[in-house]
GROMACS .gro file of C-alpha atoms in nm:
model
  260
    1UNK     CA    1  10.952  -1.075  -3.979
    2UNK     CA    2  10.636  -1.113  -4.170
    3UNK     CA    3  10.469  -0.800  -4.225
    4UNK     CA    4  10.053  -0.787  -4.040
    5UNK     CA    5   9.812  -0.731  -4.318
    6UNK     CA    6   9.620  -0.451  -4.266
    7UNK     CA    7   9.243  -0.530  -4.175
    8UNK     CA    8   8.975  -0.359  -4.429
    9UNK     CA    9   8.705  -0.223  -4.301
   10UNK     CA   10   8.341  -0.331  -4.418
   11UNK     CA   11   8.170  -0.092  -4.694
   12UNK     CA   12   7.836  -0.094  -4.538
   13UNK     CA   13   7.697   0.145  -4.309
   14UNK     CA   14   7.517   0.091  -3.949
   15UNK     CA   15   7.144   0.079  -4.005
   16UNK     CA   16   6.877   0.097  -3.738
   17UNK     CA   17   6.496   0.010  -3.717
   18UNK     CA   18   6.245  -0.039  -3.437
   19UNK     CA   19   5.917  -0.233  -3.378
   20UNK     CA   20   5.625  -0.004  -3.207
   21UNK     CA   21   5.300  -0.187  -3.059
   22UNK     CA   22   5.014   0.000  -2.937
   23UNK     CA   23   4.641  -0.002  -2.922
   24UNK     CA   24   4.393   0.173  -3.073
   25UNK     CA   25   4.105   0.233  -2.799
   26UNK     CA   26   3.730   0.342  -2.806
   27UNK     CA   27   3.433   0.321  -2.573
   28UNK     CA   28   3.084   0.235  -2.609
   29UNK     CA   29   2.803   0.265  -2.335
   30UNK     CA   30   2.579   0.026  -2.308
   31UNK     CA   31   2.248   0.084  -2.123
   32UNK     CA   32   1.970  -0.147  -2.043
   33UNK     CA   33   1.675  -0.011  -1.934
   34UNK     CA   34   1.394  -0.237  -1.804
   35UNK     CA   35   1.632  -0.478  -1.693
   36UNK     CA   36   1.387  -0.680  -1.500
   37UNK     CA   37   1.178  -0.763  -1.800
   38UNK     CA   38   1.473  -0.887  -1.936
   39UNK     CA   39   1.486  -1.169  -1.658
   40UNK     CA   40   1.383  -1.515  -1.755
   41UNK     CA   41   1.466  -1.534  -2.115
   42UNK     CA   42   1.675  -1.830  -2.053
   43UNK     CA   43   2.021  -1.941  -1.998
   44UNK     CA   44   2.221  -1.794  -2.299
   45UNK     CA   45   1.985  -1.577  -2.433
   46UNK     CA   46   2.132  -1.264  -2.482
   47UNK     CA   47   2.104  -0.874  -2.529
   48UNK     CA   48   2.304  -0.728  -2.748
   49UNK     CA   49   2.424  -0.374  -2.748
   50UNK     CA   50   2.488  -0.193  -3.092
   51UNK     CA   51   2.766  -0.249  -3.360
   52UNK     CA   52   3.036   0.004  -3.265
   53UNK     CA   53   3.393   0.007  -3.441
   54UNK     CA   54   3.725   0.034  -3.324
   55UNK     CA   55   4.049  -0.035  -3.439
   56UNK     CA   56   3.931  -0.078  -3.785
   57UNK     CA   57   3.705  -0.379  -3.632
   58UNK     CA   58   3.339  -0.416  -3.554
   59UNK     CA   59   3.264  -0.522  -3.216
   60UNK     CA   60   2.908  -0.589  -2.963
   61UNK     CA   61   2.883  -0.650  -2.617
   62UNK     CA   62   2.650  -0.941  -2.509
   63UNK     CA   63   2.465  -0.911  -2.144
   64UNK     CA   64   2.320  -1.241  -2.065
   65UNK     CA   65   2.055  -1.140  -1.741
   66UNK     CA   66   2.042  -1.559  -1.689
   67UNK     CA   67   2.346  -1.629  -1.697
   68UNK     CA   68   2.522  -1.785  -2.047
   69UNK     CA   69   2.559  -2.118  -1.916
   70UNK     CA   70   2.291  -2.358  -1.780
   71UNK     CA   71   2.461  -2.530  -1.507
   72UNK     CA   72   2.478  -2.172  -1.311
   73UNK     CA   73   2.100  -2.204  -1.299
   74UNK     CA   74   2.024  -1.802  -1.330
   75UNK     CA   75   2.270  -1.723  -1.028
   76UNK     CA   76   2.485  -1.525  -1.193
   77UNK     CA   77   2.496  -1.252  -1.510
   78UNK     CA   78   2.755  -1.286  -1.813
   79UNK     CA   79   2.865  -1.051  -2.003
   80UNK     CA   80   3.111  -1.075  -2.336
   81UNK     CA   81   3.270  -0.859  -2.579
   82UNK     CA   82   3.250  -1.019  -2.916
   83UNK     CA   83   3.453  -0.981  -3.261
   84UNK     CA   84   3.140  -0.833  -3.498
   85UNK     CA   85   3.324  -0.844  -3.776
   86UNK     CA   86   3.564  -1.052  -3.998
   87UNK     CA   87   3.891  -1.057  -3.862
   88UNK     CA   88   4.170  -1.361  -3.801
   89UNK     CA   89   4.357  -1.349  -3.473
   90UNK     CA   90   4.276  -1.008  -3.359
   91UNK     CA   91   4.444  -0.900  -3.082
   92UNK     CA   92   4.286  -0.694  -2.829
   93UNK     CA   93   4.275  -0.557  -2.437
   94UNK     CA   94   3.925  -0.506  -2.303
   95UNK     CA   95   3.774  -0.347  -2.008
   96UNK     CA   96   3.446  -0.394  -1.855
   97UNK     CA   97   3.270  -0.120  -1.626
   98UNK     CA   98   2.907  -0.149  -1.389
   99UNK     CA   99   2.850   0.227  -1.350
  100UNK     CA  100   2.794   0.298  -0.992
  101UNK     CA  101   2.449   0.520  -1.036
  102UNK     CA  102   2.465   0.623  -0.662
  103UNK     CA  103   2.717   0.908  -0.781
  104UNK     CA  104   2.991   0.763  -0.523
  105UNK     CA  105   3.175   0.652  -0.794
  106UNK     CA  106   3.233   0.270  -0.696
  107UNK     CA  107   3.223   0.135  -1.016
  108UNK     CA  108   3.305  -0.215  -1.086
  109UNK     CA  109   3.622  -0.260  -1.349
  110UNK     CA  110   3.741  -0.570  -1.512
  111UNK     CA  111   4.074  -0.434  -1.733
  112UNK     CA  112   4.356  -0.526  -1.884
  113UNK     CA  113   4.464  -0.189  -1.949
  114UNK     CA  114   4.580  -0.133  -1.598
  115UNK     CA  115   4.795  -0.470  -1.542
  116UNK     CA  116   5.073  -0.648  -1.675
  117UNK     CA  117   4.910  -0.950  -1.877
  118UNK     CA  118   5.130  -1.262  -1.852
  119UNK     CA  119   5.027  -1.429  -2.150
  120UNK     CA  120   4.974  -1.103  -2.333
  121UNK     CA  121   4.684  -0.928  -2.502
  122UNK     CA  122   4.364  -1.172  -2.577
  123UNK     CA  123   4.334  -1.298  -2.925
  124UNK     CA  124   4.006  -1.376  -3.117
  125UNK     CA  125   4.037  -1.617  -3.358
  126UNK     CA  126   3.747  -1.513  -3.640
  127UNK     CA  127   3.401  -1.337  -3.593
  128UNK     CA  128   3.178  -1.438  -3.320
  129UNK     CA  129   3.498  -1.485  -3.092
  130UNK     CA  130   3.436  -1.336  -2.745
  131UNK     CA  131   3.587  -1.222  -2.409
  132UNK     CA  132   3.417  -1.194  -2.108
  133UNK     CA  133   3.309  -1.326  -1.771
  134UNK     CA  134   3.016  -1.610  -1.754
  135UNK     CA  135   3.049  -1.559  -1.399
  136UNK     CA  136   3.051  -1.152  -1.408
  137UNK     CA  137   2.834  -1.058  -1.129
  138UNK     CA  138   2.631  -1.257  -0.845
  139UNK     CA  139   2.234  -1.175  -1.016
  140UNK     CA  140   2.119  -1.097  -0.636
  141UNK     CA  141   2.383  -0.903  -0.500
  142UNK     CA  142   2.345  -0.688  -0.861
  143UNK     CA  143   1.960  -0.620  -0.799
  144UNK     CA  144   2.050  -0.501  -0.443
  145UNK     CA  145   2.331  -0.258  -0.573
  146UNK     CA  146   2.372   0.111  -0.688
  147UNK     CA  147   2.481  -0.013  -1.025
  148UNK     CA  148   2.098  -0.090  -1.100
  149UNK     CA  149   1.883   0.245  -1.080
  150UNK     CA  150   1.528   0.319  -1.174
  151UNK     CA  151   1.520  -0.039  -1.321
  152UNK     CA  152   1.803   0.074  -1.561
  153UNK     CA  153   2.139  -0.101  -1.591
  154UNK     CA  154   2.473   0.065  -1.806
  155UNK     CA  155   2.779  -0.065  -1.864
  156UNK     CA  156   3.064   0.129  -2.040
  157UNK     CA  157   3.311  -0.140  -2.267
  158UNK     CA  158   3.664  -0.034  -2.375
  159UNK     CA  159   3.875  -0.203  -2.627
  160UNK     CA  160   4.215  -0.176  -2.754
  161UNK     CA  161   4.358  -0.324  -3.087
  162UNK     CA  162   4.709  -0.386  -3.067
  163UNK     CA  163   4.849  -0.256  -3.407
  164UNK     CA  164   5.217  -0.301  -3.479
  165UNK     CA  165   5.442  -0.082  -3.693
  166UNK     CA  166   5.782  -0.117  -3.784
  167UNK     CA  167   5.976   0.195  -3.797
  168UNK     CA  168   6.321   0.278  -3.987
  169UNK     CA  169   6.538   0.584  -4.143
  170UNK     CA  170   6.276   0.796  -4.350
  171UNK     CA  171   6.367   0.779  -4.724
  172UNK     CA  172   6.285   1.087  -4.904
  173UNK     CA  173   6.457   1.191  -5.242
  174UNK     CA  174   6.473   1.518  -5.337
  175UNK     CA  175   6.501   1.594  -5.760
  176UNK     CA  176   6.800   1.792  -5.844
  177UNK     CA  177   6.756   2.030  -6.133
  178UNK     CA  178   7.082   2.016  -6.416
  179UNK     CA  179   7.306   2.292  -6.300
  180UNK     CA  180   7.256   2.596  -6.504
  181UNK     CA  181   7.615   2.758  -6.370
  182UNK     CA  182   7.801   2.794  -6.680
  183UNK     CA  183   7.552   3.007  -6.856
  184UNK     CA  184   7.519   3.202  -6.544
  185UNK     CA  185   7.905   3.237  -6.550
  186UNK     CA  186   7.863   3.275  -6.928
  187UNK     CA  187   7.621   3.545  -6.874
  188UNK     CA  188   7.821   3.749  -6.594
  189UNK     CA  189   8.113   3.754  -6.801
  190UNK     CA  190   7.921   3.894  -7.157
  191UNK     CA  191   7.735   4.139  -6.921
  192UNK     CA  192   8.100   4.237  -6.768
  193UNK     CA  193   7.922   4.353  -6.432
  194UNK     CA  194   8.192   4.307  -6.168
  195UNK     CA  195   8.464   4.286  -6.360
  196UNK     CA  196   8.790   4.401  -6.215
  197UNK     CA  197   9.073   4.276  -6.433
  198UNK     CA  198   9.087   4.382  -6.818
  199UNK     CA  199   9.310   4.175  -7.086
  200UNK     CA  200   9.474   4.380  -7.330
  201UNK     CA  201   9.523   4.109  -7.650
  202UNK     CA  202   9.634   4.306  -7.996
  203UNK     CA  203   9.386   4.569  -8.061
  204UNK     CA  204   9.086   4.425  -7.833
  205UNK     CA  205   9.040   4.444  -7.485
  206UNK     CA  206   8.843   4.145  -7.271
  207UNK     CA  207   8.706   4.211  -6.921
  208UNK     CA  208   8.663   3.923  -6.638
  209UNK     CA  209   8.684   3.822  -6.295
  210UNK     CA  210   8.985   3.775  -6.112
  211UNK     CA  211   8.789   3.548  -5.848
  212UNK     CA  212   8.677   3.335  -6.138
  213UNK     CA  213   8.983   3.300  -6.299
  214UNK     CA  214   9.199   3.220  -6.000
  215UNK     CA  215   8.938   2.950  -5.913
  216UNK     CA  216   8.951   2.758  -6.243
  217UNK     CA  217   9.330   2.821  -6.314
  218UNK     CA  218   9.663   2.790  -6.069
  219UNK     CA  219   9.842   2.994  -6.314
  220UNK     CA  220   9.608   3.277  -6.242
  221UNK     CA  221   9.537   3.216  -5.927
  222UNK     CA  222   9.904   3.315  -5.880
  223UNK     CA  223   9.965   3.581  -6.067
  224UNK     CA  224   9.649   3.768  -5.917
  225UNK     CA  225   9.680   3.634  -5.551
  226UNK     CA  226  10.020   3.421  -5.519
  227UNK     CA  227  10.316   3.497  -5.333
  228UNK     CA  228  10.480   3.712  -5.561
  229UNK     CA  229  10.111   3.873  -5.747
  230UNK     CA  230   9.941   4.150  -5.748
  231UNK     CA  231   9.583   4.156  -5.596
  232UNK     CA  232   9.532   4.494  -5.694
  233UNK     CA  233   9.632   4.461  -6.082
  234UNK     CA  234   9.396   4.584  -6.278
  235UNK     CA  235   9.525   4.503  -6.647
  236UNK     CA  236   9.732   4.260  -6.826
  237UNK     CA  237   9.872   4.280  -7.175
  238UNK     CA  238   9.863   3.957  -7.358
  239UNK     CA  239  10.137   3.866  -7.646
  240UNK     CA  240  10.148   3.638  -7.935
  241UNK     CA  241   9.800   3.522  -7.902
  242UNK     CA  242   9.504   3.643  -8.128
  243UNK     CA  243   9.245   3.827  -7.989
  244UNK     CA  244   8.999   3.487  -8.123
  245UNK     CA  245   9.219   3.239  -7.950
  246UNK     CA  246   9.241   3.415  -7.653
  247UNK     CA  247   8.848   3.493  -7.603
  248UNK     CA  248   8.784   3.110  -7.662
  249UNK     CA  249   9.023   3.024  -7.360
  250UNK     CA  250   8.894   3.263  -7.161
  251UNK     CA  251   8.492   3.123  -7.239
  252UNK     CA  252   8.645   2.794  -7.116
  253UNK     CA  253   8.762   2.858  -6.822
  254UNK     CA  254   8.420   3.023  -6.716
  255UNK     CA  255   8.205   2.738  -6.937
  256UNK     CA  256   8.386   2.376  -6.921
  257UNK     CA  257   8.282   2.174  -6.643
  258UNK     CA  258   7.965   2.363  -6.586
  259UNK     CA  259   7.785   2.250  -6.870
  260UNK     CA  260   7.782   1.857  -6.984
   0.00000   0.00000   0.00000
C-alpha cells in the first residue's frame, strides 16, 4: 500500500482588519430676521448664512425667499446646503430644521440621519455643490405659520461627513536593552552573598550557588539535587585540578551565554 503523505500546514498566521464609516456632525443656526424685506429680490437670489466648518470642510446654507427657480413664480422658498470649500466627492448626510417659535415644538425636519438612504449618503462633486429642496416650503402657508415670529425666520442645518478608517492589529515595538545577566551573575558570585556551597580546590577555597550551578550543569544539578545527592551539602573537595583552572570553570558556568 502506498503510504498518504502527510499534509503541511501553511507558515502564515490568521490576520484580521475591519473598515469603520462614520460621520463627523456639527450644527449651525441660521436666523433671518426681517424676512419680509427679504421678499422680492428675485428668483434665485439668495441669502446666505455664514461659513461654518465641519468635518474638516467649509460649508453655507442658501435661503432663497423667491424661490431658486423661475418657473415656481415666488410660490415656494428653497433652501440648500452648499460645499464652501474645495473638496472632490464629499460625502455627506444633511438635515434641515424650521424652528417652530410657538414653543410647541412642531418643527419641520428634512434628515437623513434618521432613515435608511437607499442610494447612500449624498455626494458633492467640488465647491459650490449643493443639497437641498427648491420646493422646501409653500411661501404662504410659511408666512401664516409659527415658524415665522416677530418677522424673524431660523433654521438650524446639520451635516455629517462620512469619514472612513480602516482598522487592523496595533503594531507597537518595544526596544529591548542587551541583557546585563552575566555581570549580575558575575557580580553575585565575587560578592559571595548567598552562597551556600564552598569548593575546597588545593589550598583555596571558592564559594557559589548551588541553584546556579545545578541550572547551568546536569552534572551538578545531580550531585546537589539528583536522586542519589545531597541538597543539604555544604562543601566539596576538589582533586587534581588547580585552584586557576578550577576558578575559570566555575566563572563560565555563571558568565558564558550571558554575555555575547
Amino acid at each position: 500500500m502506498r503510504k498518504r503523505k502527510k499534509s503541511t500546514m501553511d507558515d502564515s498566521k490568521d490576520s484580521a482588519s475591519k473598515s469603520v464609516s462614520e460621520t463627523v456632525n456639527g450644527s449651525h443656526q441660521f436666523t433671518i430676521k426681517g424676512y419680509s424685506l427679504a421678499k422680492g429680490m428675485g428668483p434665485g437670489k439668495c441669502i446666505a448664512s455664514d461659513i461654518f466648518t465641519v468635518g474638516g470642510y467649509d460649508w453655507a446654507v442658501y435661503f432663497y425667499p423667491d424661490g431658486k427657480n423661475p418657473e415656481d413664480t415666488a410660490m415656494y422658498v428653497s433652501v440648500f446646503i452648499a460645499l464652501a470649500s474645495e473638496g472632490t466627492d464629499v460625502r455627506a448626510l444633511f438635515e434641515l430644521t424650521l424652528v417652530d417659535q410657538s414653543g410647541k415644538g412642531k418643527h419641520k425636519v428634512h434628515s437623513h440621519f434618521d432613515r435608511a438612504l437607499e442610494s447612500g449618503p449624498y455626494t458633492l462633486k467640488y465647491r459650490g455643490s449643493m443639497w437641498g429642496y427648491k420646493r422646501f416650503y409653500r411661501r404662504t402657508t410659511l408666512e401664516s405659520s409659527d415658524y415665522i415670529k416677530d418677522d424673524c425666520l431660523i433654521m438650524n442645518c446639520t451635516v455629517g461627513v462620512v469619514r472612513t478608517r480602516l482598522e487592523g492589529p496595533k503594531q507597537c515595538s518595544i526596544h529591548v536593552l542587551p541583557s546585563d545577566m552575566g555581570q549580575n551573575l558575575k557580580a553575585l558570585l565575587v560578592s559571595e552573598v548567598g552562597c551556600d556551597i564552598t569548593f575546597q580546590v588545593g589550598d583555596e577555597a571558592f564559594k557559589a550557588h548551588k541553584l546556579i550551578l545545578a541550572a547551568r550543569s546536569p552534572v551538578f544539578r545531580a550531585q546537589f539535587f539528583g536522586l542519589v545527592g545531597d541538597p543539604n551539602i555544604d562543601k566539596v573537595v576538589v582533586k587534581d585540578v588547580e585552584p586557576s583552572v578550577f576558578k575559570v570553570m566555575l566563572l563560565f558556568y555563571f558568565l558564558s551565554e550571558f554575555e555575547e
